[in-house]
Coordinates of C-alpha atoms in Angstrom, one line a residue:
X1 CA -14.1 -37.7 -6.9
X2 CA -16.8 -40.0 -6.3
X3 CA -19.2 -40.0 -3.3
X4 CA -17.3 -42.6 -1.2
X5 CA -14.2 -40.9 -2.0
X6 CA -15.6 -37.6 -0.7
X7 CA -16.8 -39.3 2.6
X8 CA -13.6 -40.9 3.1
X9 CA -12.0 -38.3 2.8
X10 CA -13.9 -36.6 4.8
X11 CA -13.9 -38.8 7.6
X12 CA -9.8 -38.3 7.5
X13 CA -10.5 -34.6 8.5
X14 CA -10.4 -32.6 11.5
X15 CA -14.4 -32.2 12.0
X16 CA -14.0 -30.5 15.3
X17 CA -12.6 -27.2 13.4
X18 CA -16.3 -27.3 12.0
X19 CA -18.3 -28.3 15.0
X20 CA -20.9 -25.9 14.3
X21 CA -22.0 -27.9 10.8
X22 CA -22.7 -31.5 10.9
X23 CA -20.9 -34.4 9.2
X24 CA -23.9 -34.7 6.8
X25 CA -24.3 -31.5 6.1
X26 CA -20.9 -30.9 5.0
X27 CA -20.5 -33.5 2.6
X28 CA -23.8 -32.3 1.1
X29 CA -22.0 -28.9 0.7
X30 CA -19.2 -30.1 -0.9
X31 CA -20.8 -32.6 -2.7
X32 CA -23.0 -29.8 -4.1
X33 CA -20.2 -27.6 -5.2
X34 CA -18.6 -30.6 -7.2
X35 CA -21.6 -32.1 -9.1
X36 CA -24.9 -30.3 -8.3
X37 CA -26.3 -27.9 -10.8
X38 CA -25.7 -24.8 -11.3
X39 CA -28.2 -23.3 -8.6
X40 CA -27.0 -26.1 -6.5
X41 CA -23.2 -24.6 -6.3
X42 CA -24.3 -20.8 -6.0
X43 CA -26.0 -21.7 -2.7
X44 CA -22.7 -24.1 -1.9
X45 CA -20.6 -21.3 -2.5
X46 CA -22.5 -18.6 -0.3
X47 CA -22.5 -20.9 2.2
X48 CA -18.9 -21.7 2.4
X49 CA -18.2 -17.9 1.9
X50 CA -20.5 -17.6 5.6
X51 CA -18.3 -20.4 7.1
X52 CA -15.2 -19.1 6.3
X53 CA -15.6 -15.5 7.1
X54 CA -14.5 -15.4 10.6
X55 CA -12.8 -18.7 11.3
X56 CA -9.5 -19.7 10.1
X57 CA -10.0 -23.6 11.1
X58 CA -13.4 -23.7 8.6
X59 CA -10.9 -22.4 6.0
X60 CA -8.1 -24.7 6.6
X61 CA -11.0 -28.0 6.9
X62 CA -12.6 -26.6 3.5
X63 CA -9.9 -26.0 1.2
X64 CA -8.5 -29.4 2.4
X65 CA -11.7 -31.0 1.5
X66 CA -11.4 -30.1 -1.8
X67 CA -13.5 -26.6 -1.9
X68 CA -10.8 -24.8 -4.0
X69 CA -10.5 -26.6 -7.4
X70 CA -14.4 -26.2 -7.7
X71 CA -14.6 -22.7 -6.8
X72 CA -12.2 -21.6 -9.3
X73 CA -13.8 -23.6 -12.0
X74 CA -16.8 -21.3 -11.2
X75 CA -15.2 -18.2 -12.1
X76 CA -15.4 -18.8 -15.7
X77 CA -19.4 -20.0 -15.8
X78 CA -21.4 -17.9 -17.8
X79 CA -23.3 -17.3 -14.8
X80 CA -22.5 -13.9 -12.8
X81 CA -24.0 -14.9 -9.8
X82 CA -21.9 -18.2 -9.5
X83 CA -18.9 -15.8 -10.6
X84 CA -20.2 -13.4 -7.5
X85 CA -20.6 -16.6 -5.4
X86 CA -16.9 -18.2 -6.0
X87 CA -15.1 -14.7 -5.7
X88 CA -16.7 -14.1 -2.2
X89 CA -15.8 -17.7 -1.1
X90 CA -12.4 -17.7 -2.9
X91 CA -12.0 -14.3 -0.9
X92 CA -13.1 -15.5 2.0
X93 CA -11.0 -18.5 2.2
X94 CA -7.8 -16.5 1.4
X95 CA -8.0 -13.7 4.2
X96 CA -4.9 -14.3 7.2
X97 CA -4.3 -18.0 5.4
X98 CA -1.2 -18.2 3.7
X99 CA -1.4 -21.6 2.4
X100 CA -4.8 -21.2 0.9
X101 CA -3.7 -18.3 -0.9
X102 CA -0.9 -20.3 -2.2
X103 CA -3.6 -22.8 -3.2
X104 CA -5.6 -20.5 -4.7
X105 CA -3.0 -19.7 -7.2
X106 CA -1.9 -23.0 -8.1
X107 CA -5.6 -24.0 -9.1
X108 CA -5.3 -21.0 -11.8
X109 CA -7.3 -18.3 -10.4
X110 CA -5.2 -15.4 -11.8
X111 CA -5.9 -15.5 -15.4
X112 CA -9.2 -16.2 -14.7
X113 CA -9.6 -12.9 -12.8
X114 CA -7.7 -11.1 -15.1
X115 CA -10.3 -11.8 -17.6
X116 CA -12.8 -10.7 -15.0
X117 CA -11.1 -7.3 -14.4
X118 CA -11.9 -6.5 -18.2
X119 CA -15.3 -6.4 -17.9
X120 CA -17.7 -3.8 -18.3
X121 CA -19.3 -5.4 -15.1
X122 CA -18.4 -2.6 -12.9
X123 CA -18.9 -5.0 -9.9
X124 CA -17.7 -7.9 -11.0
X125 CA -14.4 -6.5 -11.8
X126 CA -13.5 -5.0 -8.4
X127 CA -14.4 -7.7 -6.6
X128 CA -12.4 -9.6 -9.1
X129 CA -9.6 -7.1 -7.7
X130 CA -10.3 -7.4 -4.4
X131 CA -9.5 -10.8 -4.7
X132 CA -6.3 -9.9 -6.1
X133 CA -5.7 -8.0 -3.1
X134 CA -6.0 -11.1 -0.7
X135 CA -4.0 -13.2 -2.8
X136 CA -1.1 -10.3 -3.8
X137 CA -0.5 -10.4 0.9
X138 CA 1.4 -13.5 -0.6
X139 CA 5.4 -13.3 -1.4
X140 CA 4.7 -16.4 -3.6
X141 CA 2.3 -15.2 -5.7
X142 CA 4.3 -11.5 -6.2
X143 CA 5.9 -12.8 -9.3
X144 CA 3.2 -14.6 -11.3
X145 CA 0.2 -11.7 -10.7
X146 CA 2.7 -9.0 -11.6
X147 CA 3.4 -10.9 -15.1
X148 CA -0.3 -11.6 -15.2
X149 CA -1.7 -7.9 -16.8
X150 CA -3.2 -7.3 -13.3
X151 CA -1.4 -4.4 -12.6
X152 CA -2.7 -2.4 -15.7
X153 CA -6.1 -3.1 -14.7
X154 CA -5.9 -2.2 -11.3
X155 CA -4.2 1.3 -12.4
X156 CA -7.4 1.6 -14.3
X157 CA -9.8 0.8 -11.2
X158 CA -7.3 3.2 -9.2
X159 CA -8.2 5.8 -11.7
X160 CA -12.2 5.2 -12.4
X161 CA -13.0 2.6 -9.4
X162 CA -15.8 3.1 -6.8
X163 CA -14.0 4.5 -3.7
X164 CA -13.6 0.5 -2.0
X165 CA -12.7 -0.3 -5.6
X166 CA -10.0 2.5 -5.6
X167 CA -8.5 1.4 -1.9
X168 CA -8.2 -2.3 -2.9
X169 CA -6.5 -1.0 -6.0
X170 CA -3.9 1.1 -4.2
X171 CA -3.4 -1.7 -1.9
X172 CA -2.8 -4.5 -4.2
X173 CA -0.7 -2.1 -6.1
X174 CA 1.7 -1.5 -2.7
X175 CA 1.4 -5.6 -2.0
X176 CA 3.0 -6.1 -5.4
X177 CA 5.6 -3.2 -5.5
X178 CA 7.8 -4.9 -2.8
X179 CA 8.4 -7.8 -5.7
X180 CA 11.0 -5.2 -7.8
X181 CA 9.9 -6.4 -11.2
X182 CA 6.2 -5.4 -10.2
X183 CA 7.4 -1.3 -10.5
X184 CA 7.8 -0.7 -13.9
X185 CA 4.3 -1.9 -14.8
X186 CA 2.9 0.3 -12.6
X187 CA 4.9 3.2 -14.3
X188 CA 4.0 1.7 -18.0
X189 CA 0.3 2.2 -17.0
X190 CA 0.9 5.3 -15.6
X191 CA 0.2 5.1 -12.0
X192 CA 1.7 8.4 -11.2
X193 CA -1.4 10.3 -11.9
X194 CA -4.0 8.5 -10.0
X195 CA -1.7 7.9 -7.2
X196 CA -1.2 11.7 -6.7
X197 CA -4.9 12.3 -7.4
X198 CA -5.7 9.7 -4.6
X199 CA -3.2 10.6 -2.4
X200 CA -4.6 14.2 -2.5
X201 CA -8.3 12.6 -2.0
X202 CA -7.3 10.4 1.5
X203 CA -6.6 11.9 4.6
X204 CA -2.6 12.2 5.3
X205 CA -2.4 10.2 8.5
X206 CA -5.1 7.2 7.0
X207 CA -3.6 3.8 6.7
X208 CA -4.4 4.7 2.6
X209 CA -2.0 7.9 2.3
X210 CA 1.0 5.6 4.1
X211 CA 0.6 2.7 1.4
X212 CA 0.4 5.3 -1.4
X213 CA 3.7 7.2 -0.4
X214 CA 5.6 4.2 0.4
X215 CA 4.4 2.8 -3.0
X216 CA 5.7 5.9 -4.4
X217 CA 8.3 6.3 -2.4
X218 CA 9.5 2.8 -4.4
X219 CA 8.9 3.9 -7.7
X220 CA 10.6 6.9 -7.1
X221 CA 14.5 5.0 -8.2
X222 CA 13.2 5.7 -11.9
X223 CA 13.6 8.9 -13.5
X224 CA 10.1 8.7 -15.4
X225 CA 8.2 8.6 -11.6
X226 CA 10.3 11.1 -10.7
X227 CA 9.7 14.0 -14.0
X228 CA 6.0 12.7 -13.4
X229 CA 5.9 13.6 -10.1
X230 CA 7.2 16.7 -11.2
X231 CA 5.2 17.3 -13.9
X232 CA 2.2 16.6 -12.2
X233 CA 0.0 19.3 -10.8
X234 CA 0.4 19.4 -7.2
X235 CA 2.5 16.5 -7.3
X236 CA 5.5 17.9 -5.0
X237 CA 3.1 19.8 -2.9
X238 CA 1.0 16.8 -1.8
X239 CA 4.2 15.4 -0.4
X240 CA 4.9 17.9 0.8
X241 CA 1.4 18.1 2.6
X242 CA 2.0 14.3 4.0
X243 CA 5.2 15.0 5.0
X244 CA 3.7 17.8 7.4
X245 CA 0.1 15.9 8.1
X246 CA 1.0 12.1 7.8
X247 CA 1.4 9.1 10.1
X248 CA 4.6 9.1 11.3
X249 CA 5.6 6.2 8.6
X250 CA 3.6 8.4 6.2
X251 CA 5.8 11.4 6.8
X252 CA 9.2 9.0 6.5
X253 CA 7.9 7.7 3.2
X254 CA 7.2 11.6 1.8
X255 CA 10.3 12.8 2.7
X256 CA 12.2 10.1 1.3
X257 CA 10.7 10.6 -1.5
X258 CA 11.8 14.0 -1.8
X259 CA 15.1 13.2 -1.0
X260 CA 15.4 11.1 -3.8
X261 CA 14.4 13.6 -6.1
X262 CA 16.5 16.0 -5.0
X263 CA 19.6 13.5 -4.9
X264 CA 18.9 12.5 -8.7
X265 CA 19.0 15.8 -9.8
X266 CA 19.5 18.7 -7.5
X267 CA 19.4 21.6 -10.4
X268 CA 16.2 19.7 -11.5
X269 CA 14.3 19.1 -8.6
X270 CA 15.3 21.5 -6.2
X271 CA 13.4 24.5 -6.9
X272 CA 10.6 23.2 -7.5
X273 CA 10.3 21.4 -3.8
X274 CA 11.7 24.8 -2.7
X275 CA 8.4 26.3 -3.8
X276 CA 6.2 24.1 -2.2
X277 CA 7.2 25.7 1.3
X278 CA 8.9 22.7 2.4
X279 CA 11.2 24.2 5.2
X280 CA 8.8 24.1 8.0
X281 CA 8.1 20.4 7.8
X282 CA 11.3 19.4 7.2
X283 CA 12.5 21.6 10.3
X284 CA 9.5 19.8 12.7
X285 CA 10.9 16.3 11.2
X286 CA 14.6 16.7 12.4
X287 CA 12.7 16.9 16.1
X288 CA 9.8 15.1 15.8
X289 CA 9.8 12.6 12.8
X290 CA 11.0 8.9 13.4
X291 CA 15.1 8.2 13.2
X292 CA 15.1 7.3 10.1
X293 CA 12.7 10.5 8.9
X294 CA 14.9 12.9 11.4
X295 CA 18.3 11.5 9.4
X296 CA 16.9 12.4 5.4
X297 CA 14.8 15.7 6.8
X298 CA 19.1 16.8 7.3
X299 CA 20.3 15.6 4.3
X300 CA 17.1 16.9 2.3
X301 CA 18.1 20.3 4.1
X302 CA 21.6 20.5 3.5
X303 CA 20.6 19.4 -0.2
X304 CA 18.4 22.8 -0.8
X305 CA 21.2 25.0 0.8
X306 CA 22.5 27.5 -2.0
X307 CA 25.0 26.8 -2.5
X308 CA 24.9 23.3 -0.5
X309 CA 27.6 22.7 2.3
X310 CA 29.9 19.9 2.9
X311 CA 28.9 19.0 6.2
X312 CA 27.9 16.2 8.1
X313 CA 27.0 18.1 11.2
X314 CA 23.3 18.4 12.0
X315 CA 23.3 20.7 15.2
X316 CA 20.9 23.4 16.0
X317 CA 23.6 25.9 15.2
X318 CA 23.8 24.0 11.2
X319 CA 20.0 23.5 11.4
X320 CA 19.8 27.2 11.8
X321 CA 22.2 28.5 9.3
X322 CA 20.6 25.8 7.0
X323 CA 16.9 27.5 7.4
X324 CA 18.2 31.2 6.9
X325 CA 19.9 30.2 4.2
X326 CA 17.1 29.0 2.3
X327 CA 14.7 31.2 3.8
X328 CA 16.8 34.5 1.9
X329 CA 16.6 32.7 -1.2
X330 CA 13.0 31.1 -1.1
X331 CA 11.5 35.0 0.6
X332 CA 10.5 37.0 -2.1
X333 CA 10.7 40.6 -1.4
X334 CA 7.2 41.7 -0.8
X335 CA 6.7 38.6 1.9
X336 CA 7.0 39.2 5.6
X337 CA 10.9 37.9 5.9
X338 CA 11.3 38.7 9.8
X339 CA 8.2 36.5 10.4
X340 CA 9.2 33.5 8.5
X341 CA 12.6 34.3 9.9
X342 CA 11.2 33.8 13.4
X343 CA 9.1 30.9 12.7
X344 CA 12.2 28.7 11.5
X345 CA 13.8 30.2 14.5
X346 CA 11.4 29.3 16.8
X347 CA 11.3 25.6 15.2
X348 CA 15.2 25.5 16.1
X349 CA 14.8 26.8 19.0
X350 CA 12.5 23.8 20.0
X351 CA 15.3 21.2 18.1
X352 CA 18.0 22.8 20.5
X353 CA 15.7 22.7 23.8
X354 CA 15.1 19.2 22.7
X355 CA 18.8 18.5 22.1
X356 CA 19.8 20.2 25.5
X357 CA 17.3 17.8 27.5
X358 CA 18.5 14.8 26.5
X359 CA 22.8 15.8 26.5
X360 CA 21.0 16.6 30.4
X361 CA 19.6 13.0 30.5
X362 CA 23.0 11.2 29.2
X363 CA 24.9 13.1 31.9
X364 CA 22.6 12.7 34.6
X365 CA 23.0 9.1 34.1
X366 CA 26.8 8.6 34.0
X367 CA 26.9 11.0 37.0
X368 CA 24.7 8.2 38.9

């Protein structure tokens, strides 16, 4: 593009979005980023990184402009500042813009910061994920960075990353996951492991733990997560823990989960989320959890019945026999029986208060 190109084309924009930056000064910026030196696009590339950090018009007027083609072209200079530079503003112009991510991939930016994620450059390669991140928010783009050899390296930054490094991980790891072909990847790297390990890490009602059980609450239709998840120390039990601690999202995520397990393979599964004290969570669920959570803490209960029932009934009286049913198998005999006893009692005693104030409700108001 030549220099009267640029200004015309300029001159076609929107220059109010930018009001704060002056007709000259923008076309020295951009003009910088497309044919000044290398110094010369560093600077440009800060700079538009500062524009488009907290306004969405600046990002619309500057990738329109042309800003995008450049910026990616930077990521492959020898240069690690200019790579720094182009990742903050490719970042940058991504965030709550769904066309410039869109853009963004088009230009070829994802093999590019593939390449960048195998580095030894600690920093380089998480921004390089972070990026990834952004762009992964995309539906479009699901398909093409899940073929891409991203997911690999993001396993490996979940598993060695800096703690920011580690979060964007997880997170880009989730983004792709609702794209089905993205799972298995994330299993062939073995992102069972470091999931657990991080999930035991976060605190169980942070934004972090949800994305992490729902993420394995999706690889959890394949037998390998599932006998890893097993396998893995503490696995079950830090469901188990999210299921009692979580957001309420969190806590439908864990115990789906478990409910999978146990519905693959009762014989194989069963015992061992027996073992991880389950009962009392799964009792507070079918009165406090969210519908959908309330619905699978039943049929997780009715599942770990010995032997199980045949029953679609989940009233106190069921939710009772259910919990001293398990409780006489999961007791051993030197434990204090009549006081877990009266704990699961007291827990149904709160799900049949519960049920008896809103059958009061529903009557009051036909009666009115």
């Amino acid at each position: 593009m030549e220099q009267a190109d640029l200004e015309k084309e300029l001159d076609t924009l929107d220059l109010e979005s930018v009001s704060v930056r002056s007709r000259e000064a923008l076309r020295e910026l951009l003009w910088a980023l497309l044919y000044g030196c290398i110094e010369e696009k560093i600077r440009a590339a800060y700079e538009i990184a500062v524009l488009t950090k907290s306004s969405a018009k600046r990002r619309a007027y500057l990738a329109a402009a042309g800003a995008i083609s450049p910026l990616v072209s930077m990521l492959s200079s020898s240069s690690v500042e200019a790579q720094d530079a182009s990742m903050e503003a490719l970042l940058n112009l991504a965030i709550k813009h769904e066309r410039n991510k869109v853009k963004i991939v088009k230009a070829g930016a994802v093999p590019i910061l593939v390449e960048l994620m195998r580095l030894e450059n600690a920093s380089l390669r998480e921004s390089a994920a972070a990026v990834i991140l952004t762009l992964s928010a995309s539906n479009a783009n699901k398909p093409l960075i899940g073929s891409s050899g991203a997911t690999a390296l993001l396993v490996d930054i979940l598993l060695c990353g800096s703690v920011q490094g580690r979060v964007d991980a997880v997170m880009a790891l989730y983004n792709l996951s609702t794209h089905h072909d993205n799972l298995m990847p994330i299993l062939d790297a073995g992102g069972i492991a470091p999931l657990i390990l991080l999930l035991k890490e976060c605190r169980k009602a942070s934004k972090v733990a949800e994305k992490t059980t729902a993420l394995l609450q999706s690889l959890m239709v394949f037998e390998e997560a599932r006998s890893a998840i097993a396998a893995e120390e503490g696995g079950v039990l830090t469901l188990v823990e999210v299921l009692e601690e979580g957001s309420l999202q969190s806590r439908e995520h864990a115990v789906s989960a478990l409910l999978i397990m146990c519905q693959s393979s009762r014989c194989k599964y069963r015992q061992a989320i027996l073992q991880e004290g389950v009962i009392p969570g799964l009792l507070e669920l079918t009165v406090q959890g969210t519908v959908g959570a309330k619905q699978k803490a039943k049929s997780l209960l009715q599942l770990l019945r010995d032997p199980p029932r045949s029953t679609r009934s989940s009233s106190p009286a069921v939710l009772k026999s259910i919990a001293y049913d398990i409780s006489s198998h999961v007791d051993s005999p030197e434990s204090d029986s009549v006081s877990a006893k009266k704990m699961l009692t007291d827990m149904v005693q709160v799900s049949t208060e519960q049920s008896v104030h809103c059958l009061q409700k529903s009557n009051h108001k036909y009666s009115t």
